[in-house]
XYZ file of C-alpha atoms in Angstrom:
499
model
C -49.224 -10.404 -11.550
C -47.333 -8.641 -8.783
C -46.456 -10.626 -5.693
C -46.693 -7.558 -3.464
C -50.382 -7.938 -2.645
C -50.294 -11.639 -1.701
C -47.171 -10.957 0.376
C -48.918 -8.124 2.216
C -51.893 -10.363 2.908
C -49.604 -13.071 4.309
C -47.896 -10.495 6.529
C -51.198 -9.191 7.908
C -52.370 -12.732 8.504
C -49.191 -13.794 10.338
C -49.301 -10.766 12.644
C -53.019 -11.232 13.371
C -52.539 -14.920 14.114
C -49.707 -14.171 16.528
C -51.707 -11.474 18.313
C -54.639 -13.875 18.718
C -52.509 -16.758 19.994
C -50.803 -16.365 23.414
C -48.423 -19.206 22.511
C -47.281 -17.634 19.238
C -47.104 -14.173 20.792
C -44.917 -15.486 23.616
C -42.481 -16.900 21.057
C -42.287 -13.523 19.291
C -41.834 -11.548 22.523
C -39.136 -13.795 23.992
C -37.325 -13.950 20.652
C -37.348 -10.156 20.445
C -35.941 -9.857 23.964
C -33.121 -12.297 23.185
C -32.285 -10.391 20.004
C -32.333 -7.030 21.789
C -29.871 -8.295 24.398
C -27.571 -9.611 21.670
C -27.796 -6.342 19.733
C -26.450 -4.144 22.543
C -22.749 -5.160 22.586
C -22.706 -5.494 18.792
C -24.094 -1.983 18.278
C -21.590 -0.554 20.759
C -18.702 -2.374 19.065
C -19.734 -1.158 15.600
C -20.028 2.404 16.915
C -16.461 2.219 18.189
C -15.381 0.756 14.841
C -17.015 3.673 13.027
C -15.382 6.167 15.386
C -18.622 7.542 16.862
C -20.331 7.565 20.271
C -22.026 4.252 21.284
C -25.450 5.867 21.275
C -25.120 6.471 17.509
C -25.003 2.716 16.895
C -27.613 1.880 19.527
C -30.094 4.440 18.196
C -29.430 3.180 14.657
C -30.276 -0.365 15.740
C -33.526 0.841 17.331
C -34.735 2.888 14.356
C -33.614 0.322 11.764
C -35.419 -2.541 13.506
C -38.654 -0.635 14.138
C -38.809 0.870 10.649
C -37.942 -2.289 8.710
C -40.542 -4.213 10.731
C -43.156 -1.949 9.130
C -41.834 -1.375 5.598
C -39.558 -4.411 4.973
C -40.351 -7.336 2.716
C -38.952 -10.196 4.843
C -40.833 -11.059 8.014
C -38.776 -11.713 11.185
C -35.489 -10.491 9.684
C -33.457 -8.185 11.933
C -31.854 -4.993 10.614
C -29.567 -2.827 12.728
C -26.151 -1.163 12.786
C -23.606 -3.520 11.178
C -19.864 -3.940 10.901
C -19.875 -3.744 7.094
C -21.506 -0.311 7.182
C -19.237 0.809 10.032
C -16.137 -0.019 7.977
C -17.433 2.043 5.039
C -18.370 5.163 7.012
C -15.431 5.145 9.452
C -13.003 7.150 7.232
C -15.671 9.806 6.570
C -16.525 10.089 10.272
C -12.831 10.410 11.126
C -12.085 13.102 8.535
C -15.296 15.152 8.557
C -17.258 14.274 11.694
C -20.689 12.945 12.636
C -22.789 15.376 10.579
C -21.212 14.262 7.310
C -21.621 10.614 8.331
C -25.341 11.145 8.971
C -25.742 12.960 5.654
C -24.094 10.000 3.890
C -26.495 7.598 5.633
C -29.520 9.583 4.418
C -28.123 9.752 0.879
C -27.420 5.996 0.948
C -31.040 5.397 1.921
C -32.265 7.462 -1.007
C -29.965 5.490 -3.326
C -31.261 2.182 -1.959
C -34.851 3.224 -2.633
C -33.940 4.236 -6.177
C -31.904 1.108 -6.919
C -34.625 -1.172 -5.563
C -37.414 0.485 -7.546
C -35.173 0.187 -10.620
C -35.091 -3.603 -10.146
C -31.800 -4.230 -8.312
C -33.422 -6.965 -6.200
C -34.050 -9.038 -9.328
C -30.293 -9.498 -9.696
C -30.514 -12.005 -6.824
C -31.487 -14.663 -9.375
C -27.945 -14.500 -10.767
C -26.311 -15.540 -7.483
C -25.452 -19.276 -7.774
C -26.094 -21.807 -5.037
C -22.354 -22.293 -4.435
C -22.045 -18.580 -3.618
C -25.023 -18.855 -1.276
C -23.424 -21.833 0.507
C -20.150 -19.912 0.728
C -22.037 -16.906 2.106
C -23.606 -19.049 4.848
C -20.326 -20.739 5.778
C -18.403 -17.451 5.729
C -21.061 -15.919 7.926
C -20.666 -18.761 10.449
C -16.874 -18.339 10.511
C -17.039 -14.536 10.837
C -19.522 -14.796 13.718
C -17.247 -17.272 15.490
C -14.083 -15.214 14.909
C -15.835 -12.132 16.287
C -16.121 -13.920 19.661
C -12.388 -14.686 19.956
C -11.400 -11.235 21.336
C -13.839 -11.798 24.211
C -12.008 -15.024 25.118
C -8.460 -13.610 25.173
C -6.838 -12.015 28.232
C -9.903 -12.594 30.392
C -10.284 -14.157 33.875
C -10.282 -17.961 33.784
C -13.831 -18.084 35.165
C -15.077 -16.744 31.815
C -14.393 -20.116 30.172
C -16.591 -22.190 32.534
C -19.317 -19.565 32.159
C -19.184 -19.843 28.365
C -19.215 -23.650 28.652
C -22.296 -23.519 30.905
C -23.958 -21.163 28.428
C -23.280 -23.481 25.490
C -24.488 -26.530 27.436
C -27.689 -24.676 28.345
C -28.305 -23.776 24.696
C -27.824 -27.418 23.690
C -29.885 -29.144 26.381
C -32.505 -26.632 27.580
C -34.553 -26.749 24.324
C -34.837 -30.536 24.808
C -36.704 -29.867 28.072
C -39.054 -27.122 26.883
C -39.522 -24.746 23.999
C -41.578 -22.271 26.012
C -38.627 -19.911 26.585
C -35.812 -19.338 24.058
C -32.469 -20.773 25.131
C -30.565 -17.472 24.583
C -32.820 -15.662 27.039
C -32.315 -18.403 29.624
C -28.528 -18.160 29.206
C -28.532 -14.377 29.680
C -30.641 -14.544 32.829
C -28.824 -17.574 34.299
C -25.293 -16.244 33.841
C -26.184 -12.688 34.859
C -27.791 -13.863 38.094
C -24.803 -16.130 38.748
C -22.136 -13.427 38.412
C -24.179 -10.897 40.402
C -25.043 -13.279 43.268
C -21.507 -14.602 43.642
C -19.803 -11.296 42.917
C -17.781 -12.751 40.036
C -15.672 -10.086 38.317
C -15.839 -10.740 34.562
C -16.138 -8.471 31.478
C -19.695 -7.296 31.014
C -21.778 -5.207 28.620
C -20.989 -2.065 30.576
C -17.310 -2.497 29.714
C -18.101 -2.146 26.005
C -19.119 1.513 26.284
C -21.494 3.973 27.957
C -25.197 3.399 27.388
C -27.389 6.405 26.445
C -29.556 8.060 29.096
C -32.085 9.766 26.801
C -34.322 8.953 23.846
C -33.221 9.646 20.264
C -34.384 12.989 18.852
C -34.873 14.402 15.362
C -31.540 15.334 13.818
C -30.689 17.341 10.701
C -27.008 17.107 9.724
C -25.243 20.460 9.660
C -23.469 20.239 6.300
C -23.320 22.648 3.356
C -25.712 21.393 0.689
C -23.394 22.000 -2.253
C -21.998 19.972 -5.175
C -18.680 19.688 -3.340
C -20.479 18.045 -0.419
C -22.357 15.729 -2.783
C -19.097 14.698 -4.490
C -17.631 13.907 -1.074
C -20.638 11.949 0.184
C -21.748 10.139 -2.990
C -18.985 7.479 -3.166
C -19.389 6.598 0.515
C -23.187 6.551 0.252
C -23.131 4.436 -2.912
C -20.795 1.864 -1.343
C -22.993 1.746 1.739
C -26.131 1.371 -0.393
C -24.691 -1.520 -2.417
C -23.240 -3.384 0.570
C -26.426 -2.880 2.569
C -28.655 -4.123 -0.248
C -26.468 -7.123 -0.984
C -26.210 -8.275 2.633
C -29.910 -7.664 3.261
C -31.122 -9.482 0.150
C -28.758 -12.409 0.763
C -29.985 -12.631 4.356
C -33.595 -12.468 3.186
C -32.955 -15.378 0.829
C -31.348 -17.329 3.672
C -34.410 -16.746 5.870
C -36.651 -17.771 2.970
C -34.851 -21.123 2.884
C -34.983 -21.606 6.670
C -38.672 -20.750 6.989
C -39.713 -22.286 3.641
C -41.517 -19.067 2.733
C -41.257 -16.311 0.130
C -40.347 -12.674 0.680
C -40.719 -9.570 -1.478
C -37.091 -8.675 -2.268
C -37.952 -5.396 -3.984
C -39.937 -4.260 -0.973
C -37.097 -5.344 1.309
C -34.652 -3.327 -0.785
C -36.546 -0.043 -0.701
C -37.547 -0.776 2.891
C -33.855 -0.823 3.811
C -33.541 2.554 2.128
C -36.465 4.008 4.055
C -35.049 2.587 7.299
C -31.683 4.243 6.642
C -33.344 7.572 5.859
C -35.324 7.422 9.110
C -32.205 6.318 10.998
C -30.193 9.219 9.609
C -32.774 11.776 10.675
C -32.593 10.374 14.212
C -28.816 10.550 14.403
C -28.066 6.876 13.707
C -25.114 5.487 11.756
C -27.246 3.426 9.366
C -27.135 -0.308 8.835
C -28.634 -3.297 7.054
C -29.759 -6.849 7.828
C -27.848 -8.545 10.655
C -27.404 -12.209 9.896
C -26.317 -13.333 13.364
C -29.213 -11.671 15.171
C -31.600 -12.825 12.456
C -30.483 -16.404 13.103
C -31.147 -15.921 16.833
C -34.617 -14.674 15.979
C -35.600 -17.127 13.240
C -33.555 -20.278 13.755
C -32.893 -20.380 17.500
C -36.007 -18.659 18.870
C -38.407 -19.711 16.050
C -39.922 -16.246 15.524
C -41.825 -15.837 12.263
C -43.550 -12.427 12.173
C -42.853 -8.699 12.089
C -43.766 -8.506 15.745
C -40.399 -9.907 16.839
C -38.484 -7.435 14.652
C -40.498 -4.469 15.921
C -40.261 -5.508 19.564
C -36.515 -6.165 19.245
C -36.076 -2.463 18.496
C -38.461 -1.391 21.241
C -36.862 -3.680 23.837
C -33.412 -2.449 22.813
C -34.416 1.145 23.549
C -36.077 0.210 26.856
C -33.080 -1.836 27.950
C -30.386 0.739 27.166
C -32.295 3.852 28.272
C -34.577 2.603 31.037
C -32.635 -0.393 32.373
C -29.119 0.577 31.410
C -27.610 -0.092 34.831
C -29.035 -3.635 34.874
C -28.133 -4.405 31.263
C -24.577 -3.232 31.881
C -24.114 -6.149 34.314
C -24.819 -8.860 31.697
C -21.586 -10.855 31.354
C -20.109 -10.954 27.866
C -19.658 -14.704 28.425
C -23.420 -15.142 28.000
C -23.489 -13.327 24.672
C -20.343 -15.126 23.474
C -21.947 -18.503 24.214
C -25.060 -17.495 22.274
C -23.115 -16.310 19.231
C -20.889 -19.415 19.203
C -23.974 -21.609 18.999
C -25.443 -19.327 16.325
C -22.231 -19.890 14.378
C -22.459 -23.670 14.775
C -26.117 -23.677 13.733
C -25.516 -21.427 10.728
C -22.686 -23.487 9.204
C -23.714 -25.775 6.353
C -21.834 -28.814 7.665
C -22.969 -31.026 4.785
C -21.175 -28.753 2.302
C -17.802 -29.275 4.021
C -18.211 -33.010 4.556
C -15.211 -34.754 2.880
C -17.549 -37.094 0.988
C -19.523 -34.121 -0.347
C -16.353 -32.292 -1.368
C -15.081 -35.362 -3.239
C -18.318 -35.661 -5.212
C -18.764 -31.950 -5.924
C -17.485 -30.515 -9.223
C -14.252 -28.552 -8.813
C -15.973 -25.363 -9.971
C -18.625 -25.505 -7.226
C -15.992 -26.049 -4.529
C -13.775 -23.275 -5.915
C -16.693 -20.817 -5.918
C -17.624 -21.680 -2.334
C -14.010 -21.477 -1.087
C -13.480 -18.126 -2.828
C -16.586 -16.666 -1.210
C -15.546 -17.920 2.223
C -11.874 -16.909 1.952
C -12.529 -13.350 0.725
C -15.191 -12.793 3.371
C -13.029 -14.071 6.224
C -9.993 -12.026 5.113
C -11.905 -8.772 4.530
C -14.582 -9.316 7.212
C -17.050 -8.109 4.599
C -19.734 -10.499 3.347
C -20.457 -8.287 0.345
C -16.897 -8.552 -0.981
C -17.005 -12.340 -0.654
C -20.285 -12.593 -2.536
C -19.105 -10.278 -5.326
C -15.868 -12.224 -5.843
C -17.784 -15.513 -5.637
C -20.161 -14.373 -8.382
C -17.210 -13.270 -10.545
C -15.535 -16.688 -10.183
C -18.858 -18.408 -10.914
C -19.265 -16.287 -14.052
C -15.791 -17.271 -15.260
C -16.493 -20.978 -14.759
C -19.881 -20.627 -16.458
C -18.386 -18.808 -19.454
C -15.703 -21.484 -19.854
C -18.250 -24.274 -19.630
C -20.707 -22.707 -22.084
C -17.889 -21.870 -24.521
C -17.216 -25.586 -24.986
C -20.845 -26.249 -25.887
C -20.355 -24.514 -29.248
C -19.334 -26.608 -32.259
C -18.889 -26.221 -36.014
C -19.874 -29.268 -38.077
C -19.473 -29.990 -41.802
C -22.997 -31.190 -42.638
C -23.390 -31.148 -46.440
C -21.781 -30.860 -49.880
C -24.639 -29.997 -52.300
C -22.150 -29.943 -55.176
C -18.405 -29.917 -55.792
C -18.222 -26.146 -55.356
C -20.248 -25.851 -52.122
C -19.773 -26.811 -48.486
C -22.317 -26.259 -45.703
C -21.236 -25.748 -42.095
C -23.660 -25.902 -39.161
C -22.792 -23.832 -36.083
C -24.449 -25.140 -32.919
C -24.598 -23.605 -29.458
C -24.433 -20.268 -27.674
C -22.307 -17.637 -29.409
C -20.887 -14.945 -27.123
C -17.470 -13.477 -26.316
C -16.051 -16.682 -24.796
C -17.203 -19.099 -27.483
C -16.911 -16.829 -30.523
C -13.175 -16.266 -30.004
C -12.523 -19.865 -31.120
C -15.116 -19.764 -33.887
C -12.692 -18.145 -36.352
C -10.311 -21.105 -36.202
C -12.863 -23.848 -36.896
C -13.113 -23.377 -40.683
C -10.868 -24.771 -43.433
C -10.254 -21.574 -45.376
C -7.570 -22.992 -47.701
C -9.208 -26.265 -48.753
C -12.884 -25.279 -48.748
C -14.618 -25.023 -52.173
C -15.627 -21.792 -53.881
C -18.934 -21.405 -52.040
C -19.326 -21.728 -48.256
C -22.655 -21.661 -46.419
C -22.702 -21.135 -42.620
C -25.993 -22.309 -41.085
C -26.825 -20.611 -37.739
C -30.285 -22.150 -37.315
C -29.033 -24.108 -34.270
C -27.031 -21.241 -32.789
C -27.841 -18.027 -30.951
C -25.863 -14.780 -31.185
C -25.662 -12.949 -27.861
C -23.135 -10.156 -28.334
C -21.103 -8.036 -30.737
C -18.012 -10.236 -30.281
C -19.749 -12.931 -32.316
C -20.664 -10.435 -35.042
C -17.025 -9.350 -35.239
C -15.923 -13.000 -35.419
C -18.352 -13.700 -38.295
C -17.068 -10.605 -40.102
C -13.515 -11.896 -39.677
C -14.528 -15.286 -41.106
C -16.160 -13.657 -44.143
C -13.123 -11.414 -44.660
C -10.686 -14.333 -44.617
C -12.744 -16.346 -47.111
C -12.879 -13.232 -49.325
C -9.091 -12.992 -49.251
C -8.989 -16.519 -50.635
C -11.435 -15.502 -53.359
C -14.352 -17.496 -51.947
C -17.991 -16.636 -51.342
C -19.667 -16.915 -47.930
C -23.390 -16.936 -47.124
C -24.732 -16.916 -43.540
C -28.237 -18.391 -43.220
C -30.719 -19.579 -40.582
C -30.477 -16.714 -38.101
C -33.483 -16.152 -35.854
C -34.783 -12.619 -35.255
C -32.630 -11.767 -32.148
C -29.506 -13.097 -33.886
C -30.318 -11.192 -37.068
C -30.697 -8.008 -35.034
C -27.205 -8.477 -33.630
C -25.860 -9.350 -37.090
C -27.197 -6.071 -38.447
C -24.038 -4.583 -36.889
C -21.960 -6.524 -39.443
C -19.330 -4.418 -41.154
C -19.399 -1.706 -38.483
C -17.317 -3.407 -35.786
C -14.043 -4.303 -37.496
C -13.066 -7.886 -38.191
C -9.940 -7.855 -36.109
C -8.152 -10.669 -38.025
């Protein structure tokens, strides 16, 4: 039975409950406002990284958040313009301009819809826990490192302001949970610098805020095969990175909220959001882990209302209250993101006692994921390399589970071998060397009733074994194969023995 219907019912129920409860609704509204304030400098920074005007990133964050709130599969997750997407589209924007970038965003959205409906989200089950832990820790480090530039070559007063912001985030929630700590920090530090005329870097220094609403936009590009060949690699990379980061973030939110999300719906929802974003002149994006943590972990939001309102508040703030928003000190946002980093880190996983007790493979997988992500500043690369390392360790471990045992001698001219375990490319390579070709009797029986053939490498290895026994003038019979193994073995004689 599909999970889509129960998930939809849960979504409707959560939204209705929040709308009927002033307490729950207040949590969603304040969380959305805190997220919107945190989105502004990030969206501007990613726009600059992509080589486009700040409004391209800001409008993308608005349309992504509003659209994914309606069509996405993970409640309370925030999607907006991201650094990973900015890095992918930057070369295209530089060489061919904004119209080609927007066309690539729309094409990436179409690809995401297609990939998700084809079952790409189901691949999440193959991501090991060690990769997930590495993803979380890498995310925490990347968020923290992203704040460092805002703490270098700045007036000294910035440091006390950041310290006050961090202290407020630590102690204010102990007094009351009525208002999210991040919102309190933004208001407190903004009022402080304005009242006392303190000259510190603010949001306005990051770039000009738009003065008008986004409008429908059709990219002016020639719709030819040459254009498609130019856009397709960029769009495909954007689609894969966006899906991977969004699905990993959705899984992280599932764990935090102890709830289930529809990953397939989230995948095609990201595609729809990118298509909508492209047609409104946005640079595209995917799930934003840092802002999602502000929404879900720090502010305790749990419904689509917070995601939707985050987009709406973002547009109101930058278009209607741009002059006021521009005065928010970056120190406030830095303090918030530092605490998000601290709260995101899985401190238990890096505890020396834990590391001593963990298998080497698990630690190596986690460290690989973290190291690649921190070096490349791309969470998708870290996850991909982490999965590759995990696959190598798994293959090595499973390969050693296979054994060949001499189990019977029915008569002087016959020996029976039993092969036990999983037979695939890693384990079957050693299979050839586990038989006594010279000293075995005239008839050899290989019993595969306790083994399973999984690929053509094993078939080729069995062919090589039969061929070698034949060279010694001996007869070989393979018995006990189940139906899937027999289907693979039907390729026998057509692969080449290779020995």
